[in-house]
């Protein structure tokens, strides 16, 4: 077998996104044991960096060994109990995924459905939640299937009035858009490392606020999942440092380094970079006569969904971009298949150079894919 030699790709799809060179360096450092004091020091630095990105003072902030879906399942398995009423704000693919996880955990699901790409008003959230009085509410802050942003303030306020906890999926917002856990009133938020944090896939940051911690303390039956049980994980990471699982140490180095990069850039400056490059991309698409799928005020800065121009074959565009430029973008999911592209401008990949390279490549690809 030859040494692994991946092709050169510019990852401008919905994730994974380009990895910062310092993160690649960090990941190649020697592994220490998962009970080594150095590992716990790295873990503590990660916790602090994540608090900044999440916009929270939550002590209970840690990472799950697994991808974004493990973060989602951690939220579900620790906060859903059989028979519980679980409300999902459903406007895309990942809302359907958390619905399915809730269903498998025996929740009684109620959903407020919106067409993919639309967000929810505070009045809609208030009306829905006050009618159903759920115990738990979930929404997708950054819906990667559509490019739609739902900050969540109205949802969290309405949930609090009926005593419900809130779960926010911040997989595609953390490190690239305001997440603002404390300001929004979010109780539980999870994410993934491979999007705007600029790391490879493999870890799922999670934060739990005081109301969530109180719920966990009072919970009688243990969560169905042993691996994702937050109480056991807390014992390992924060308290007794008792062995729970062999943490993927190299990925912890990677995340620690990406958070150092974020600290040096400064979160506000980083978010502003994402906003600017997103807007430059939108302007570029408009110059090609291509409209965006999501209304202006609800657009993610991290994940863009330009419509596939009339008469253009989206698969042919994607194939051309890979073959000629080594650029990866993605097509639409579910009802948006063939209708939109999904283009990431996130993390290390969010740069003016990448945007202009991509807009030029798309101009070329649209012409080729029309012929
Ligand atoms: C919004 C959202 N939630 C959850 C996930 C699941 O993350 P993963 O694919 O890392 O398991 C993704 C992945 O793209 C996502 O975009």
Short mmCIF file of N, CA and C in Angstrom, two decimals, residues 250-368:
data_model
loop_
_atom_site.label_atom_id
_atom_site.label_comp_id
_atom_site.label_asym_id
_atom_site.label_seq_id
_atom_site.Cartn_x
_atom_site.Cartn_y
_atom_site.Cartn_z
N UNK A 250 -5.87 13.49 19.46
CA UNK A 250 -5.36 14.33 18.36
C UNK A 250 -6.43 15.34 17.91
N UNK A 251 -7.68 14.93 17.96
CA UNK A 251 -8.74 15.86 17.59
C UNK A 251 -8.89 16.97 18.64
N UNK A 252 -8.59 16.64 19.87
CA UNK A 252 -8.62 17.68 20.91
C UNK A 252 -7.52 18.72 20.63
N UNK A 253 -6.35 18.24 20.21
CA UNK A 253 -5.28 19.19 19.84
C UNK A 253 -5.79 20.09 18.70
N UNK A 254 -6.44 19.46 17.73
CA UNK A 254 -6.91 20.22 16.56
C UNK A 254 -7.89 21.31 16.99
N UNK A 255 -8.85 20.93 17.81
CA UNK A 255 -9.87 21.91 18.23
C UNK A 255 -9.24 23.00 19.09
N UNK A 256 -8.33 22.59 19.96
CA UNK A 256 -7.65 23.56 20.82
C UNK A 256 -6.93 24.59 19.97
N UNK A 257 -6.30 24.13 18.88
CA UNK A 257 -5.55 25.05 18.03
C UNK A 257 -6.50 25.95 17.24
N UNK A 258 -7.59 25.39 16.77
CA UNK A 258 -8.53 26.23 16.00
C UNK A 258 -9.13 27.30 16.92
N UNK A 259 -9.33 26.97 18.18
CA UNK A 259 -9.87 27.97 19.11
C UNK A 259 -8.82 29.05 19.43
N UNK A 260 -7.53 28.65 19.41
CA UNK A 260 -6.47 29.65 19.59
C UNK A 260 -6.45 30.61 18.40
N UNK A 261 -6.64 30.05 17.21
CA UNK A 261 -6.69 30.89 15.99
C UNK A 261 -7.87 31.87 16.09
N UNK A 262 -8.99 31.37 16.59
CA UNK A 262 -10.18 32.23 16.73
C UNK A 262 -9.92 33.32 17.76
N UNK A 263 -9.27 32.95 18.85
CA UNK A 263 -8.98 33.95 19.89
C UNK A 263 -8.08 35.05 19.33
N UNK A 264 -7.09 34.64 18.52
CA UNK A 264 -6.17 35.65 17.97
C UNK A 264 -6.87 36.56 16.98
N UNK A 265 -7.76 36.00 16.17
CA UNK A 265 -8.50 36.83 15.22
C UNK A 265 -9.51 37.70 15.95
N UNK A 266 -10.08 37.16 17.02
CA UNK A 266 -11.15 37.83 17.77
C UNK A 266 -12.49 37.41 17.17
N UNK A 267 -13.39 36.94 18.03
CA UNK A 267 -14.67 36.44 17.49
C UNK A 267 -15.43 37.50 16.68
N UNK A 268 -15.56 38.74 17.19
CA UNK A 268 -16.31 39.74 16.40
C UNK A 268 -15.70 39.93 15.00
N UNK A 269 -14.35 39.99 14.94
CA UNK A 269 -13.70 40.17 13.63
C UNK A 269 -13.95 38.95 12.74
N UNK A 270 -13.95 37.79 13.34
CA UNK A 270 -14.18 36.57 12.57
C UNK A 270 -15.60 36.55 11.99
N UNK A 271 -16.57 36.93 12.82
CA UNK A 271 -17.94 36.94 12.34
C UNK A 271 -18.09 37.97 11.21
N UNK A 272 -17.44 39.10 11.39
CA UNK A 272 -17.50 40.15 10.37
C UNK A 272 -16.86 39.66 9.05
N UNK A 273 -15.78 38.91 9.17
CA UNK A 273 -15.16 38.33 7.96
C UNK A 273 -16.16 37.42 7.25
N UNK A 274 -16.86 36.60 8.03
CA UNK A 274 -17.85 35.70 7.41
C UNK A 274 -18.97 36.51 6.73
N UNK A 275 -19.42 37.58 7.40
CA UNK A 275 -20.50 38.38 6.82
C UNK A 275 -20.05 39.00 5.50
N UNK A 276 -18.86 39.58 5.51
CA UNK A 276 -18.35 40.27 4.31
C UNK A 276 -18.18 39.32 3.14
N UNK A 277 -17.60 38.15 3.42
CA UNK A 277 -17.34 37.21 2.32
C UNK A 277 -18.64 36.61 1.80
N UNK A 278 -19.60 36.42 2.70
CA UNK A 278 -20.92 35.96 2.26
C UNK A 278 -21.53 37.02 1.33
N UNK A 279 -21.45 38.29 1.75
CA UNK A 279 -22.06 39.34 0.93
C UNK A 279 -21.36 39.48 -0.42
N UNK A 280 -20.05 39.31 -0.40
CA UNK A 280 -19.30 39.37 -1.67
C UNK A 280 -19.74 38.21 -2.57
N UNK A 281 -19.99 37.06 -1.98
CA UNK A 281 -20.44 35.91 -2.78
C UNK A 281 -21.83 36.19 -3.37
N UNK A 282 -22.73 36.74 -2.55
CA UNK A 282 -24.08 37.05 -3.04
C UNK A 282 -23.99 38.05 -4.20
N UNK A 283 -23.13 39.07 -4.02
CA UNK A 283 -22.97 40.07 -5.10
C UNK A 283 -22.44 39.38 -6.36
N UNK A 284 -21.53 38.45 -6.18
CA UNK A 284 -20.98 37.70 -7.32
C UNK A 284 -22.06 36.91 -8.03
N UNK A 285 -22.93 36.27 -7.25
CA UNK A 285 -24.02 35.48 -7.85
C UNK A 285 -24.98 36.40 -8.60
N UNK A 286 -25.24 37.57 -8.01
CA UNK A 286 -26.14 38.51 -8.68
C UNK A 286 -25.53 38.97 -10.00
N UNK A 287 -24.20 39.12 -10.00
CA UNK A 287 -23.55 39.54 -11.26
C UNK A 287 -23.67 38.45 -12.33
N UNK A 288 -23.91 37.21 -11.90
CA UNK A 288 -24.13 36.12 -12.88
C UNK A 288 -25.62 35.93 -13.16
N UNK A 289 -26.44 36.79 -12.58
CA UNK A 289 -27.90 36.70 -12.79
C UNK A 289 -28.53 35.58 -11.98
N UNK A 290 -27.88 35.18 -10.89
CA UNK A 290 -28.38 34.05 -10.08
C UNK A 290 -28.90 34.56 -8.74
N UNK A 291 -30.17 34.26 -8.44
CA UNK A 291 -30.76 34.75 -7.20
C UNK A 291 -30.48 33.78 -6.06
N UNK A 292 -30.52 34.28 -4.82
CA UNK A 292 -30.35 33.44 -3.64
C UNK A 292 -31.71 32.84 -3.26
N UNK A 293 -31.68 31.66 -2.68
CA UNK A 293 -32.93 30.97 -2.34
C UNK A 293 -33.59 31.59 -1.10
N UNK A 294 -32.78 31.95 -0.11
CA UNK A 294 -33.31 32.44 1.18
C UNK A 294 -33.40 33.97 1.16
N UNK A 295 -34.47 34.51 1.79
CA UNK A 295 -34.64 35.96 1.88
C UNK A 295 -33.47 36.59 2.63
N UNK A 296 -33.08 37.79 2.22
CA UNK A 296 -31.87 38.46 2.71
C UNK A 296 -31.66 38.41 4.21
N UNK A 297 -32.69 38.74 4.98
CA UNK A 297 -32.48 38.88 6.43
C UNK A 297 -32.31 37.53 7.13
N UNK A 298 -32.65 36.43 6.44
CA UNK A 298 -32.56 35.11 7.08
C UNK A 298 -31.37 34.29 6.58
N UNK A 299 -30.50 34.91 5.77
CA UNK A 299 -29.41 34.12 5.18
C UNK A 299 -28.28 33.86 6.15
N UNK A 300 -27.78 32.62 6.09
CA UNK A 300 -26.54 32.28 6.81
C UNK A 300 -25.36 32.93 6.10
N UNK A 301 -24.35 33.31 6.88
CA UNK A 301 -23.10 33.82 6.28
C UNK A 301 -22.16 32.67 5.98
N UNK A 302 -22.45 31.52 6.55
CA UNK A 302 -21.55 30.36 6.44
C UNK A 302 -21.91 29.45 5.27
N UNK A 303 -23.20 29.39 4.95
CA UNK A 303 -23.67 28.43 3.94
C UNK A 303 -24.67 29.14 3.03
N UNK A 304 -24.31 29.19 1.75
CA UNK A 304 -25.08 29.97 0.78
C UNK A 304 -25.86 29.04 -0.15
N UNK A 305 -27.07 29.44 -0.48
CA UNK A 305 -27.87 28.60 -1.37
C UNK A 305 -28.35 29.40 -2.59
N UNK A 306 -27.45 29.63 -3.56
CA UNK A 306 -27.91 30.24 -4.81
C UNK A 306 -28.76 29.25 -5.60
N UNK A 307 -29.75 29.77 -6.30
CA UNK A 307 -30.60 28.90 -7.12
C UNK A 307 -29.81 28.40 -8.32
N UNK A 308 -30.13 27.20 -8.76
CA UNK A 308 -29.53 26.68 -10.00
C UNK A 308 -30.18 27.46 -11.15
N UNK A 309 -29.39 28.14 -11.99
CA UNK A 309 -30.00 28.93 -13.07
C UNK A 309 -30.82 28.06 -14.02
N UNK A 310 -31.87 28.64 -14.59
CA UNK A 310 -32.71 27.91 -15.56
C UNK A 310 -31.85 27.34 -16.67
N UNK A 311 -32.13 26.12 -17.03
CA UNK A 311 -31.44 25.50 -18.17
C UNK A 311 -30.05 24.97 -17.82
N UNK A 312 -29.66 25.08 -16.56
CA UNK A 312 -28.33 24.60 -16.15
C UNK A 312 -28.50 23.31 -15.35
N UNK A 313 -27.65 22.34 -15.64
CA UNK A 313 -27.71 21.06 -14.93
C UNK A 313 -26.77 21.13 -13.72
N UNK A 314 -27.34 20.97 -12.52
CA UNK A 314 -26.52 21.23 -11.32
C UNK A 314 -25.41 20.20 -11.16
N UNK A 315 -25.68 18.95 -11.52
CA UNK A 315 -24.66 17.92 -11.39
C UNK A 315 -23.49 18.21 -12.33
N UNK A 316 -23.82 18.69 -13.52
CA UNK A 316 -22.76 19.01 -14.50
C UNK A 316 -21.89 20.15 -13.97
N UNK A 317 -22.51 21.11 -13.30
CA UNK A 317 -21.74 22.22 -12.72
C UNK A 317 -20.78 21.68 -11.66
N UNK A 318 -21.30 20.84 -10.78
CA UNK A 318 -20.46 20.33 -9.68
C UNK A 318 -19.31 19.48 -10.23
N UNK A 319 -19.62 18.68 -11.24
CA UNK A 319 -18.56 17.83 -11.83
C UNK A 319 -17.48 18.70 -12.48
N UNK A 320 -17.90 19.76 -13.16
CA UNK A 320 -16.95 20.64 -13.83
C UNK A 320 -16.04 21.34 -12.80
N UNK A 321 -16.65 21.78 -11.70
CA UNK A 321 -15.86 22.48 -10.67
C UNK A 321 -14.78 21.57 -10.08
N UNK A 322 -15.15 20.34 -9.84
CA UNK A 322 -14.17 19.39 -9.29
C UNK A 322 -13.10 19.07 -10.33
N UNK A 323 -13.54 18.76 -11.53
CA UNK A 323 -12.59 18.29 -12.55
C UNK A 323 -11.62 19.38 -12.94
N UNK A 324 -12.12 20.61 -13.15
CA UNK A 324 -11.24 21.66 -13.67
C UNK A 324 -10.54 22.45 -12.57
N UNK A 325 -11.23 22.68 -11.46
CA UNK A 325 -10.68 23.58 -10.43
C UNK A 325 -10.37 22.88 -9.10
N UNK A 326 -10.82 21.65 -8.94
CA UNK A 326 -10.65 20.97 -7.65
C UNK A 326 -11.52 21.58 -6.56
N UNK A 327 -12.60 22.27 -6.97
CA UNK A 327 -13.47 22.92 -5.97
C UNK A 327 -14.68 22.03 -5.71
N UNK A 328 -14.92 21.76 -4.41
CA UNK A 328 -16.09 20.97 -4.04
C UNK A 328 -17.21 21.90 -3.55
N UNK A 329 -18.37 21.79 -4.20
CA UNK A 329 -19.59 22.40 -3.65
C UNK A 329 -20.63 21.27 -3.62
N UNK A 330 -21.82 21.55 -3.07
CA UNK A 330 -22.83 20.48 -3.00
C UNK A 330 -24.13 20.93 -3.64
N UNK A 331 -24.97 19.94 -3.93
CA UNK A 331 -26.30 20.22 -4.47
C UNK A 331 -27.32 20.29 -3.34
N UNK A 332 -28.56 20.54 -3.72
CA UNK A 332 -29.64 20.64 -2.73
C UNK A 332 -30.04 19.26 -2.20
N UNK A 333 -30.64 19.26 -1.01
CA UNK A 333 -31.14 18.02 -0.40
C UNK A 333 -32.67 18.01 -0.52
N UNK A 334 -33.26 16.82 -0.51
CA UNK A 334 -34.72 16.67 -0.44
C UNK A 334 -35.44 17.53 -1.47
N UNK A 335 -36.39 18.37 -1.03
CA UNK A 335 -37.16 19.16 -2.00
C UNK A 335 -36.32 20.18 -2.76
N UNK A 336 -35.11 20.43 -2.30
CA UNK A 336 -34.27 21.43 -2.98
C UNK A 336 -33.26 20.77 -3.94
N UNK A 337 -33.34 19.45 -4.10
CA UNK A 337 -32.42 18.76 -5.02
C UNK A 337 -32.62 19.30 -6.43
N UNK A 338 -31.53 19.68 -7.07
CA UNK A 338 -31.59 20.19 -8.43
C UNK A 338 -32.02 21.66 -8.51
N UNK A 339 -32.42 22.23 -7.35
CA UNK A 339 -32.91 23.63 -7.37
C UNK A 339 -31.90 24.63 -6.84
N UNK A 340 -31.06 24.18 -5.88
CA UNK A 340 -30.06 25.10 -5.32
C UNK A 340 -28.70 24.40 -5.27
N UNK A 341 -27.67 25.23 -5.15
CA UNK A 341 -26.35 24.72 -4.76
C UNK A 341 -26.18 25.02 -3.28
N UNK A 342 -25.36 24.22 -2.61
CA UNK A 342 -25.03 24.55 -1.22
C UNK A 342 -23.53 24.84 -1.17
N UNK A 343 -23.23 26.09 -0.86
CA UNK A 343 -21.86 26.58 -0.96
C UNK A 343 -21.41 27.16 0.37
N UNK A 344 -20.34 26.60 0.90
CA UNK A 344 -19.84 27.03 2.20
C UNK A 344 -18.80 28.13 2.06
N UNK A 345 -18.98 29.19 2.83
CA UNK A 345 -17.94 30.21 3.00
C UNK A 345 -17.71 30.25 4.51
N UNK A 346 -16.96 29.27 4.98
CA UNK A 346 -16.84 29.18 6.44
C UNK A 346 -15.44 28.82 6.91
N UNK A 347 -15.19 29.27 8.15
CA UNK A 347 -13.91 28.97 8.80
C UNK A 347 -12.74 29.52 8.00
N UNK A 348 -11.73 28.69 7.84
CA UNK A 348 -10.54 29.09 7.09
C UNK A 348 -10.88 29.31 5.61
N UNK A 349 -11.98 28.71 5.17
CA UNK A 349 -12.39 28.82 3.76
C UNK A 349 -13.07 30.13 3.42
N UNK A 350 -13.46 30.91 4.44
CA UNK A 350 -14.15 32.17 4.18
C UNK A 350 -13.12 33.26 3.91
N UNK A 351 -12.81 33.46 2.62
CA UNK A 351 -11.83 34.50 2.26
C UNK A 351 -12.25 35.15 0.95
N UNK A 352 -11.78 36.40 0.77
CA UNK A 352 -12.09 37.14 -0.47
C UNK A 352 -11.54 36.39 -1.68
N UNK A 353 -10.35 35.78 -1.53
CA UNK A 353 -9.73 35.06 -2.66
C UNK A 353 -10.61 33.87 -3.07
N UNK A 354 -11.06 33.11 -2.07
CA UNK A 354 -11.90 31.94 -2.40
C UNK A 354 -13.19 32.37 -3.08
N UNK A 355 -13.78 33.47 -2.60
CA UNK A 355 -15.04 33.92 -3.19
C UNK A 355 -14.81 34.30 -4.65
N UNK A 356 -13.75 35.05 -4.94
CA UNK A 356 -13.60 35.47 -6.34
C UNK A 356 -13.20 34.29 -7.23
N UNK A 357 -12.41 33.36 -6.68
CA UNK A 357 -12.07 32.14 -7.44
C UNK A 357 -13.35 31.36 -7.78
N UNK A 358 -14.21 31.23 -6.79
CA UNK A 358 -15.43 30.44 -6.96
C UNK A 358 -16.40 31.10 -7.93
N UNK A 359 -16.56 32.41 -7.80
CA UNK A 359 -17.51 33.11 -8.70
C UNK A 359 -17.01 32.96 -10.15
N UNK A 360 -15.72 33.11 -10.37
CA UNK A 360 -15.17 32.93 -11.72
C UNK A 360 -15.38 31.50 -12.21
N UNK A 361 -15.14 30.54 -11.32
CA UNK A 361 -15.31 29.13 -11.70
C UNK A 361 -16.78 28.82 -12.01
N UNK A 362 -17.69 29.42 -11.24
CA UNK A 362 -19.12 29.18 -11.49
C UNK A 362 -19.55 29.81 -12.82
N UNK A 363 -18.99 30.98 -13.12
CA UNK A 363 -19.33 31.62 -14.41
C UNK A 363 -18.97 30.66 -15.55
N UNK A 364 -17.80 30.11 -15.47
CA UNK A 364 -17.33 29.16 -16.48
C UNK A 364 -18.22 27.90 -16.49
N UNK A 365 -18.51 27.38 -15.28
CA UNK A 365 -19.27 26.12 -15.18
C UNK A 365 -20.70 26.30 -15.68
N UNK A 366 -21.32 27.44 -15.39
CA UNK A 366 -22.70 27.67 -15.86
C UNK A 366 -22.72 27.65 -17.40
N UNK A 367 -21.71 28.25 -18.01
CA UNK A 367 -21.66 28.29 -19.48
C UNK A 367 -21.49 26.87 -20.03
N UNK A 368 -20.63 26.10 -19.40
CA UNK A 368 -20.37 24.73 -19.87
C UNK A 368 -21.59 23.84 -19.65
#
